[in-house]
Amino acid sequence: MTTENSAPVSGSIMVVGGGISGLTTALEAAEVGYEVFLIEKEASLGGRVTQLKHYFPKLCPPTCGLEINYRRLKDNKNIKVYTLSEVQNVDGKPGDYTVTVKTAPRYVNSNCTCCGECEKVCETEISNEFNFGMDRRKAAYLPHNMAFPQRYVMDSAMGKEDRDKVKEACKYDAIDFTMEESTFDLKVGAVVFTTGWQPYDATRIDNLGFGRYQNIITNMMLERLASSNGPTEGKIIRPSDDKAPETIAFAQCAGSRDENHLPYCSYICCLASLKHATYIRAQYPDAKIYIYYIDLRTPGRKYENFYAKLKEDENVFFVKGKVAEVSEESGTGNINLVAEDTISGEKIRQTVDMLVLATGMQPTCAIDKPAADLTFDDEGFIINDFSKGGLFAAGCANKPADVVTSNQNATGMALKAIQTLRR
Ligand SMILES: Cc1cc2nc3c(=O)[nH]c(=O)nc-3n(C[C@H](O)[C@H](O)[C@H](O)COP(=O)(O)OP(=O)(O)OC[C@H]3O[C@@H](n4cnc5c(N)ncnc54)[C@H](O)[C@@H]3O)c2cc1C
Ligand code: SF4
Ligand code: SF4
């Protein structure tokens, strides 16, 4: 329908970061007719949610939502996706930006059928970052089974011998080692940054022993252990000896709400630990689960109901105390923990098979600031300055958030970007 007020479609929008927020902003803008450039630094879209087994509170796999988004993306000619790409510079003013983008070579073209023959013959192995180093992957690899695009990548760490082998193994002429890095400019009227978050580096929380004791893992590592495409094919086992854990503790606010680390509440880690209790319960009906917390934050009716359901499990124990010290029991690999009761100040001591640190979210921009005229808060989240206009942030680039909130905010920023083009 055309109305008197509708203006012709003009200008383009760039979205930087192809996680769930970036996908949402890109799709919402493209589906009303705008041209969108979606820039993703990894080889695949999807972001952090591709590493999760289930979403709270519904406990459905992220695959469903991602598949719907990928279908919308394939059906929409207005979106141009650039993977392995990063923004080098943003110059200009609202309605008229020049963005310099650098793209790294994938060494694989669109002939790839994902047959996997290159992976079979490749001998170079690299620590698998997708699984937080809990296993290794080949240098010829598909990032994960939910990868979009479904296309292999040849890691630049691959040596000459392996390069020859993979090229010979590929029957589709899909591998091309002459591909080179390229830098190019794109003209856009607005840019939405959806660069998301990184798990807070748990090795920095010295008193919680991560990296010193094998059976202390992070919440994101637990997501990968519980996922069927993870390093243990979904089995939650102790890293030190593959034993089925009988007692598992969670240390909430590991690095969050702490002036020495992340001063803010990361919003999702209480719900994530409650969700993790469901993963453990599904595999170990008798396991004892201890959640050490300062206060449990489960905002809203759905999240409160999720918490209430967990409380019905008589083997899930909620302990109001902050884990302050850890050590390893000699000979067993078990973890001794000491927590401070936040009300009485008394010490609680316990030995468990495994400890999970509920680490929080740090904005990617705290580590890697984009070269653009953006305003950041003290923690590195991008502040949306609507008076300035033109450059916006959505999802966890803007604040710690769950998927629903990220998507709402990403939809709002698609509208802000569109408004910039129509002024
Ligand atoms: C342990 C844990 C469990 C969780 N479980 C749930 C859950 O069950 N339900 C729920 O609702 N939420 C959950 N969350 C929160 C959820 O992960 C976030 O809400 C979601 O990832 C936010 O998506 P995003 O797109 O904003 O960021 P991200 O997922 O971080 O995506 C950002 C994207 O931007 C890319 N990028 C970064 N920098 C650049 C750059 N410079 N240039 C180009 N691309 C870049 C990244 O590679 C990535 O693809 C959980 C979080 C944690 C820590
Ligand atoms: S690059 Fe070639 S061998 Fe490797 S998965 Fe793709 S088509 Fe198969
Ligand atoms: S969500 Fe829970 S665990 Fe995470 S920082 Fe906030 S209170 Fe702590």
Coordinates of C-alpha atoms and ligand atoms in Angstrom, one line a residue:
M1 CA 0.0 0.0 0.0
T2 CA 1.3 3.5 -0.8
T3 CA 0.3 6.5 1.2
E4 CA 0.8 10.1 0.7
N5 CA 3.5 10.1 3.4
S6 CA 5.5 7.2 2.1
A7 CA 8.9 8.3 0.8
P8 CA 10.8 6.3 -1.8
V9 CA 13.3 3.8 -0.4
S10 CA 16.7 5.4 -0.3
G11 CA 20.1 4.8 1.3
S12 CA 21.4 1.6 3.0
I13 CA 21.9 0.4 6.5
M14 CA 24.9 -1.4 7.9
V15 CA 24.7 -3.8 10.8
V16 CA 28.0 -4.7 12.5
G17 CA 27.8 -8.2 14.2
G18 CA 25.7 -11.1 13.0
G19 CA 24.5 -12.5 16.3
I20 CA 20.8 -12.8 17.2
S21 CA 20.5 -9.0 17.6
G22 CA 22.3 -8.2 14.3
L23 CA 20.2 -10.8 12.5
T24 CA 17.0 -9.2 13.9
T25 CA 18.0 -5.6 13.0
A26 CA 19.1 -6.6 9.5
L27 CA 15.9 -8.6 8.8
E28 CA 13.5 -6.0 10.2
A29 CA 15.1 -3.3 8.1
A30 CA 15.4 -5.4 5.0
E31 CA 11.8 -6.7 5.2
V32 CA 10.5 -3.1 4.9
G33 CA 12.6 -2.7 1.7
Y34 CA 16.0 -1.2 2.9
E35 CA 19.3 -2.5 1.6
V36 CA 21.3 -3.9 4.5
F37 CA 25.0 -4.8 4.7
L38 CA 25.5 -7.3 7.5
I39 CA 29.1 -7.5 8.7
E40 CA 30.3 -10.5 10.8
K41 CA 33.8 -11.0 11.9
E42 CA 33.5 -14.8 12.4
A43 CA 33.1 -17.3 9.5
S44 CA 29.4 -17.9 10.5
L45 CA 26.4 -15.9 11.7
G46 CA 24.6 -16.6 14.9
G47 CA 26.9 -15.3 17.6
R48 CA 26.9 -16.7 21.1
V49 CA 23.5 -18.4 21.0
T50 CA 24.9 -21.0 18.7
Q51 CA 27.0 -22.2 21.7
L52 CA 23.9 -22.7 23.9
K53 CA 22.1 -26.1 24.3
H54 CA 18.7 -24.6 25.2
Y55 CA 17.1 -21.2 25.8
F56 CA 15.6 -20.5 29.2
P57 CA 12.7 -20.5 30.1
K58 CA 11.2 -22.6 27.3
L59 CA 14.2 -25.0 27.1
C60 CA 14.0 -25.1 23.4
P61 CA 17.2 -25.3 21.3
P62 CA 18.4 -22.1 19.6
T63 CA 18.5 -23.9 16.3
C64 CA 14.7 -23.4 15.8
G65 CA 14.9 -19.6 16.0
L66 CA 18.1 -19.4 14.0
E67 CA 16.7 -21.6 11.2
I68 CA 13.7 -19.3 10.8
N69 CA 16.0 -16.3 10.7
Y70 CA 18.3 -18.0 8.1
R71 CA 15.3 -18.8 6.0
R72 CA 14.1 -15.2 6.1
L73 CA 17.7 -14.1 5.2
K74 CA 17.9 -16.5 2.2
D75 CA 14.5 -15.2 1.0
N76 CA 15.5 -11.6 1.2
K77 CA 17.5 -10.1 -1.6
N78 CA 18.0 -6.8 0.3
I79 CA 20.6 -8.2 2.7
K80 CA 24.3 -8.7 1.7
V81 CA 26.2 -10.8 4.3
Y82 CA 30.0 -10.3 4.7
T83 CA 31.5 -13.0 7.0
L84 CA 35.1 -12.9 8.2
S85 CA 34.8 -9.2 8.0
E86 CA 35.4 -6.3 10.3
V87 CA 34.8 -2.5 10.2
Q88 CA 38.1 -0.6 10.0
N89 CA 36.6 2.9 10.0
V90 CA 33.4 4.9 10.0
D91 CA 33.5 8.4 8.5
G92 CA 30.7 10.9 7.8
K93 CA 27.5 12.0 9.3
P94 CA 23.9 10.7 9.7
G95 CA 22.5 9.8 6.3
D96 CA 25.9 9.7 4.7
Y97 CA 28.6 7.4 6.1
T98 CA 31.6 5.8 4.4
V99 CA 32.5 2.6 6.1
T100 CA 35.8 0.8 5.4
V101 CA 35.4 -3.0 5.7
K102 CA 38.2 -5.6 5.7
T103 CA 37.5 -9.2 4.7
A104 CA 39.8 -12.1 5.5
P105 CA 39.9 -15.0 3.0
R106 CA 37.9 -18.1 3.6
Y107 CA 39.8 -20.0 0.9
V108 CA 36.6 -21.8 0.0
N109 CA 34.1 -20.6 -2.6
S110 CA 30.4 -21.2 -3.1
N111 CA 30.9 -24.6 -4.8
C112 CA 31.4 -26.1 -1.3
T113 CA 28.8 -28.9 -0.6
C114 CA 30.0 -29.5 3.0
C115 CA 30.9 -33.0 2.0
G116 CA 33.7 -33.0 4.6
E117 CA 36.4 -34.8 2.5
C118 CA 38.9 -31.9 3.1
E119 CA 38.5 -32.3 6.9
K120 CA 39.1 -36.1 6.7
V121 CA 42.5 -35.7 5.0
C122 CA 43.7 -32.5 6.9
E123 CA 46.2 -33.4 9.6
T124 CA 46.6 -29.9 11.2
E125 CA 44.7 -29.7 14.5
I126 CA 43.9 -26.5 16.4
S127 CA 42.4 -25.8 19.8
N128 CA 38.6 -25.5 19.3
E129 CA 37.6 -22.0 20.5
F130 CA 33.9 -22.8 19.9
N131 CA 34.2 -25.4 22.7
F132 CA 36.4 -23.1 24.8
G133 CA 39.5 -25.3 24.1
M134 CA 37.9 -28.5 25.6
D135 CA 38.7 -30.3 22.3
R136 CA 40.6 -29.7 19.1
R137 CA 39.4 -29.2 15.5
K138 CA 40.9 -29.6 12.1
A139 CA 42.3 -26.6 10.2
A140 CA 39.8 -27.5 7.4
Y141 CA 36.5 -27.1 9.3
L142 CA 32.8 -26.1 9.4
P143 CA 32.5 -23.7 12.3
H144 CA 29.5 -25.8 13.7
N145 CA 26.5 -27.6 12.5
M146 CA 24.3 -24.5 12.7
A147 CA 26.8 -22.5 10.6
F148 CA 25.5 -19.9 8.2
P149 CA 26.6 -20.0 5.5
Q150 CA 27.0 -23.8 5.4
R151 CA 30.5 -23.5 3.9
Y152 CA 33.8 -24.8 5.1
V153 CA 36.8 -22.7 6.1
M154 CA 40.5 -23.3 5.6
D155 CA 42.3 -21.9 8.6
S156 CA 45.4 -19.9 7.7
A157 CA 47.4 -22.0 10.2
M158 CA 47.2 -24.9 7.6
G159 CA 50.7 -25.7 6.2
K160 CA 51.7 -26.4 2.5
E161 CA 51.4 -30.2 2.8
D162 CA 47.9 -30.1 4.2
R163 CA 46.9 -27.4 1.6
D164 CA 47.9 -29.8 -1.2
K165 CA 46.0 -32.7 0.4
V166 CA 42.7 -30.8 1.0
K167 CA 42.8 -29.4 -2.6
E168 CA 43.2 -32.8 -4.0
A169 CA 40.4 -34.2 -1.8
C170 CA 37.9 -31.6 -2.9
K171 CA 35.9 -32.9 -5.9
Y172 CA 34.0 -29.7 -6.3
D173 CA 36.8 -27.2 -7.0
A174 CA 35.7 -25.3 -3.9
I175 CA 39.2 -24.7 -2.4
D176 CA 41.1 -21.6 -3.6
F177 CA 44.3 -20.6 -1.8
T178 CA 44.7 -17.6 -4.1
M179 CA 42.0 -15.8 -2.3
E180 CA 43.3 -12.7 -0.5
E181 CA 42.3 -10.2 2.2
S182 CA 40.4 -7.3 0.7
T183 CA 39.5 -3.8 2.0
F184 CA 36.6 -1.8 0.5
D185 CA 34.3 1.1 1.3
L186 CA 30.5 0.9 1.6
K187 CA 28.2 4.0 1.6
V188 CA 25.4 3.8 4.2
G189 CA 23.0 6.2 5.9
A190 CA 23.0 4.5 9.3
V191 CA 25.0 1.9 11.2
V192 CA 23.8 -0.4 14.0
F193 CA 26.4 -2.0 16.2
T194 CA 25.4 -5.4 17.5
T195 CA 28.9 -6.6 18.4
G196 CA 27.6 -8.5 21.5
W197 CA 29.5 -9.8 24.4
Q198 CA 32.4 -12.0 25.6
P199 CA 32.4 -14.3 28.6
Y200 CA 34.3 -12.5 31.3
D201 CA 37.8 -13.9 31.5
A202 CA 37.5 -16.3 34.6
T203 CA 41.3 -16.6 35.0
R204 CA 41.2 -13.0 36.3
I205 CA 39.0 -14.0 39.3
D206 CA 42.0 -15.3 41.1
N207 CA 40.2 -16.5 44.3
L208 CA 37.9 -18.8 42.2
G209 CA 40.7 -21.0 40.8
F210 CA 39.7 -21.2 37.2
G211 CA 42.6 -22.5 35.1
R212 CA 44.3 -23.9 38.3
Y213 CA 41.9 -26.7 39.0
Q214 CA 40.5 -28.8 36.2
N215 CA 37.0 -29.4 37.7
I216 CA 36.2 -25.7 37.9
I217 CA 34.5 -24.7 34.7
T218 CA 32.5 -21.7 33.5
N219 CA 28.8 -21.6 32.7
M220 CA 29.6 -21.3 28.9
M221 CA 31.8 -24.4 29.1
L222 CA 28.8 -26.2 30.7
E223 CA 26.7 -25.1 27.8
R224 CA 29.2 -26.8 25.4
L225 CA 29.5 -29.9 27.6
A226 CA 25.7 -30.3 27.6
S227 CA 25.3 -29.7 23.8
S228 CA 25.1 -32.7 21.6
N229 CA 27.5 -31.0 19.1
G230 CA 29.9 -30.3 22.0
P231 CA 33.2 -31.9 23.0
T232 CA 31.6 -34.8 24.9
E233 CA 28.6 -35.2 22.6
G234 CA 26.3 -33.8 25.3
K235 CA 27.6 -35.8 28.3
I236 CA 28.2 -33.6 31.4
I237 CA 31.3 -35.1 32.8
R238 CA 34.3 -33.9 34.9
P239 CA 37.2 -32.7 32.8
S240 CA 39.8 -34.3 35.1
D241 CA 38.6 -37.9 34.8
D242 CA 35.4 -38.1 32.7
K243 CA 33.5 -39.1 35.9
A244 CA 29.8 -38.4 36.2
P245 CA 29.5 -35.7 38.8
E246 CA 27.3 -36.4 41.9
T247 CA 27.6 -33.0 43.5
I248 CA 27.9 -29.8 41.5
A249 CA 28.0 -26.3 42.9
F250 CA 27.4 -23.1 41.1
A251 CA 29.1 -19.9 42.1
Q252 CA 26.9 -17.0 41.1
C253 CA 28.1 -13.5 40.4
A254 CA 31.6 -14.9 39.5
G255 CA 33.2 -11.6 38.5
S256 CA 29.9 -9.7 38.3
R257 CA 28.7 -7.1 40.8
D258 CA 32.3 -6.8 41.8
E259 CA 34.2 -3.5 41.6
N260 CA 37.4 -5.4 40.8
H261 CA 35.8 -7.0 37.8
L262 CA 32.4 -6.2 36.3
P263 CA 30.6 -3.8 38.6
Y264 CA 27.2 -4.5 37.1
C265 CA 24.8 -7.4 37.2
S266 CA 25.1 -9.5 34.1
Y267 CA 21.3 -10.1 34.1
I268 CA 21.3 -13.6 32.7
C269 CA 23.6 -15.8 34.8
C270 CA 21.1 -16.6 37.6
L271 CA 18.7 -17.9 34.9
A272 CA 21.5 -19.6 33.1
S273 CA 22.4 -21.6 36.3
L274 CA 18.8 -22.5 36.9
K275 CA 18.7 -23.7 33.3
H276 CA 22.0 -25.6 33.8
A277 CA 20.4 -27.4 36.8
T278 CA 17.8 -28.8 34.3
Y279 CA 20.6 -30.0 32.1
I280 CA 22.2 -31.8 35.0
R281 CA 18.9 -33.2 36.3
A282 CA 18.1 -34.6 32.8
Q283 CA 21.3 -36.7 32.9
Y284 CA 21.7 -37.4 36.6
P285 CA 18.4 -37.9 38.4
D286 CA 20.1 -38.1 41.9
A287 CA 22.8 -35.5 41.5
K288 CA 22.9 -32.8 44.2
I289 CA 23.1 -29.3 42.9
Y290 CA 24.1 -26.4 45.1
I291 CA 23.6 -22.8 43.9
Y292 CA 25.6 -20.2 45.9
Y293 CA 24.1 -16.8 45.4
I294 CA 24.0 -13.2 46.7
D295 CA 20.5 -12.8 45.5
L296 CA 18.8 -14.6 42.7
R297 CA 17.6 -12.4 39.9
T298 CA 14.8 -13.8 37.8
P299 CA 12.8 -10.8 36.6
G300 CA 9.3 -11.1 35.2
R301 CA 6.5 -13.7 35.5
K302 CA 8.0 -16.3 33.1
Y303 CA 11.4 -16.2 34.8
E304 CA 9.9 -16.3 38.3
N305 CA 7.8 -19.4 37.3
F306 CA 11.0 -21.0 35.9
Y307 CA 12.7 -20.4 39.3
A308 CA 9.6 -21.6 41.2
K309 CA 9.6 -24.9 39.2
L310 CA 13.3 -25.5 40.0
K311 CA 12.6 -25.0 43.7
E312 CA 10.3 -28.0 43.6
D313 CA 13.4 -30.2 43.0
E314 CA 14.4 -31.5 46.5
N315 CA 18.0 -32.0 45.3
V316 CA 18.6 -28.5 44.2
F317 CA 19.8 -26.4 47.2
F318 CA 19.9 -22.6 47.2
V319 CA 22.6 -21.3 49.5
K320 CA 22.7 -17.6 50.3
G321 CA 26.5 -17.2 50.3
K322 CA 29.2 -15.9 48.0
V323 CA 31.9 -18.4 47.1
A324 CA 35.1 -16.7 48.3
E325 CA 37.8 -19.4 48.3
V326 CA 38.5 -22.7 46.5
S327 CA 41.1 -25.4 46.6
E328 CA 41.5 -28.9 45.2
E329 CA 41.1 -32.0 47.4
S330 CA 44.3 -34.0 47.1
G331 CA 44.0 -37.2 45.1
T332 CA 40.4 -36.8 44.1
G333 CA 40.2 -33.7 41.9
N334 CA 37.2 -32.7 44.0
I335 CA 36.8 -29.0 44.8
N336 CA 36.7 -27.6 48.4
L337 CA 34.9 -24.3 48.5
V338 CA 34.4 -21.8 51.2
A339 CA 31.5 -19.4 51.0
E340 CA 30.6 -16.4 53.2
D341 CA 27.0 -16.4 54.4
T342 CA 25.9 -12.9 53.3
I343 CA 23.5 -12.5 56.3
S344 CA 25.4 -14.0 59.3
G345 CA 28.9 -13.5 57.9
E346 CA 29.7 -17.2 58.9
K347 CA 31.8 -19.4 56.7
I348 CA 30.2 -22.4 54.9
R349 CA 32.6 -25.2 53.8
Q350 CA 31.7 -27.9 51.2
T351 CA 33.4 -30.3 48.9
V352 CA 31.9 -31.0 45.5
D353 CA 32.8 -33.0 42.4
M354 CA 32.6 -30.0 40.1
L355 CA 32.2 -26.2 40.5
V356 CA 30.6 -24.1 37.8
L357 CA 31.4 -20.3 37.7
A358 CA 28.5 -18.3 36.7
T359 CA 30.6 -15.7 34.8
G360 CA 29.0 -12.7 33.3
M361 CA 28.9 -10.8 30.0
Q362 CA 31.5 -8.2 29.1
P363 CA 30.7 -6.1 26.0
T364 CA 32.9 -6.9 23.0
C365 CA 33.5 -3.2 22.8
A366 CA 35.3 -3.2 26.1
I367 CA 38.0 -5.3 24.5
D368 CA 37.8 -4.1 20.9
K369 CA 36.4 -0.6 20.4
P370 CA 35.0 0.2 16.9
A371 CA 36.7 3.1 15.1
A372 CA 33.5 5.2 15.0
D373 CA 32.1 8.3 16.7
L374 CA 30.3 6.3 19.5
T375 CA 29.7 7.0 23.1
F376 CA 30.6 4.3 25.6
D377 CA 29.8 3.9 29.3
D378 CA 32.6 3.1 31.8
E379 CA 32.2 -0.6 31.2
G380 CA 32.4 -0.5 27.4
F381 CA 28.6 -0.7 26.5
I382 CA 27.6 1.6 23.7
I383 CA 25.3 4.4 24.8
N384 CA 22.6 5.2 22.2
D385 CA 22.8 9.0 21.7
F386 CA 19.6 9.6 19.8
S387 CA 20.3 13.4 19.6
K388 CA 23.4 12.6 17.5
G389 CA 21.6 9.9 15.5
G390 CA 23.0 7.8 12.7
L391 CA 25.1 5.3 14.8
F392 CA 23.2 3.0 17.1
A393 CA 23.7 -0.1 19.3
A394 CA 21.5 -3.0 20.0
G395 CA 21.5 -6.2 22.0
C396 CA 24.4 -7.0 24.4
A397 CA 26.6 -4.3 22.7
N398 CA 24.2 -1.9 24.5
K399 CA 23.5 -3.7 27.8
P400 CA 23.6 -7.2 29.4
A401 CA 20.4 -8.9 28.1
D402 CA 18.6 -12.1 27.3
V403 CA 17.6 -13.0 23.8
V404 CA 14.0 -11.6 24.1
T405 CA 15.2 -8.2 25.3
S406 CA 18.0 -8.2 22.7
N407 CA 15.6 -8.8 19.9
Q408 CA 13.2 -6.1 21.1
N409 CA 16.0 -3.6 21.3
A410 CA 17.3 -4.8 17.9
T411 CA 13.9 -4.2 16.3
G412 CA 13.8 -0.7 17.9
M413 CA 17.2 0.1 16.5
A414 CA 16.2 -1.0 13.0
L415 CA 13.5 1.6 13.2
K416 CA 15.9 4.3 14.4
A417 CA 18.2 3.5 11.5
I418 CA 15.2 3.7 9.0
Q419 CA 14.2 7.0 10.5
T420 CA 17.7 8.3 9.9
L421 CA 17.4 7.5 6.2
R422 CA 14.0 9.1 5.9
R423 CA 14.9 12.5 7.5
Ligands
LIG1 C1 25.9 -19.0 30.2 C2 24.9 -18.2 29.4 C3 23.7 -18.8 29.0 C4 22.7 -18.0 28.3 N1 21.5 -18.6 28.1 C5 20.5 -17.9 27.6 C6 19.2 -18.4 27.4 O1 19.0 -19.6 27.7 N2 18.2 -17.6 27.0 C7 18.4 -16.3 26.7 O2 17.5 -15.6 26.3 N3 19.7 -15.7 26.8 C8 20.7 -16.5 27.2 N4 22.0 -15.9 27.3 C9 22.2 -14.6 26.8 C10 22.4 -14.6 25.3 O3 23.6 -15.3 25.0 C11 22.5 -13.2 24.7 O4 21.2 -12.5 25.0 C12 22.7 -13.1 23.2 O5 23.9 -13.8 22.9 C13 22.8 -11.7 22.7 O6 23.0 -11.7 21.3 P1 23.8 -10.5 20.6 O7 23.6 -10.7 19.2 O8 23.5 -9.2 21.2 O9 25.4 -10.8 20.9 P2 26.3 -12.0 20.5 O10 25.6 -13.3 20.6 O11 27.6 -11.8 21.2 O12 26.6 -11.7 18.9 C14 27.5 -10.7 18.5 C15 28.0 -11.0 17.1 O13 28.8 -9.9 16.7 C16 30.1 -10.4 16.2 N5 31.1 -9.4 16.3 C17 31.7 -9.0 17.5 N6 32.5 -7.9 17.2 C18 32.5 -7.7 15.9 C19 33.1 -6.8 15.0 N7 34.0 -5.9 15.5 N8 32.9 -6.8 13.7 C20 31.9 -7.7 13.2 N9 31.3 -8.6 14.0 C21 31.5 -8.6 15.3 C22 30.3 -11.7 17.0 O14 31.2 -12.5 16.3 C23 28.9 -12.2 17.1 O15 28.6 -13.0 16.0 C24 23.0 -16.7 28.0 C25 24.2 -16.1 28.3 C26 25.1 -16.8 29.0 C27 26.4 -16.2 29.5
SF4_2 S1 35.7 -27.5 0.6 FE1 35.4 -29.2 -0.9 S2 36.0 -31.0 0.3 FE2 35.7 -29.4 1.7 S3 33.6 -29.7 2.4 FE3 33.6 -28.1 0.8 S4 33.2 -29.3 -1.1 FE4 33.8 -30.8 0.5
SF4_3 S1 22.3 -12.4 37.1 FE1 22.5 -13.3 39.1 S2 24.6 -14.3 39.0 FE2 24.5 -12.8 37.3 S3 25.4 -11.0 38.1 FE3 23.2 -10.8 38.4 S4 22.8 -11.6 40.4 FE4 24.8 -12.2 39.9

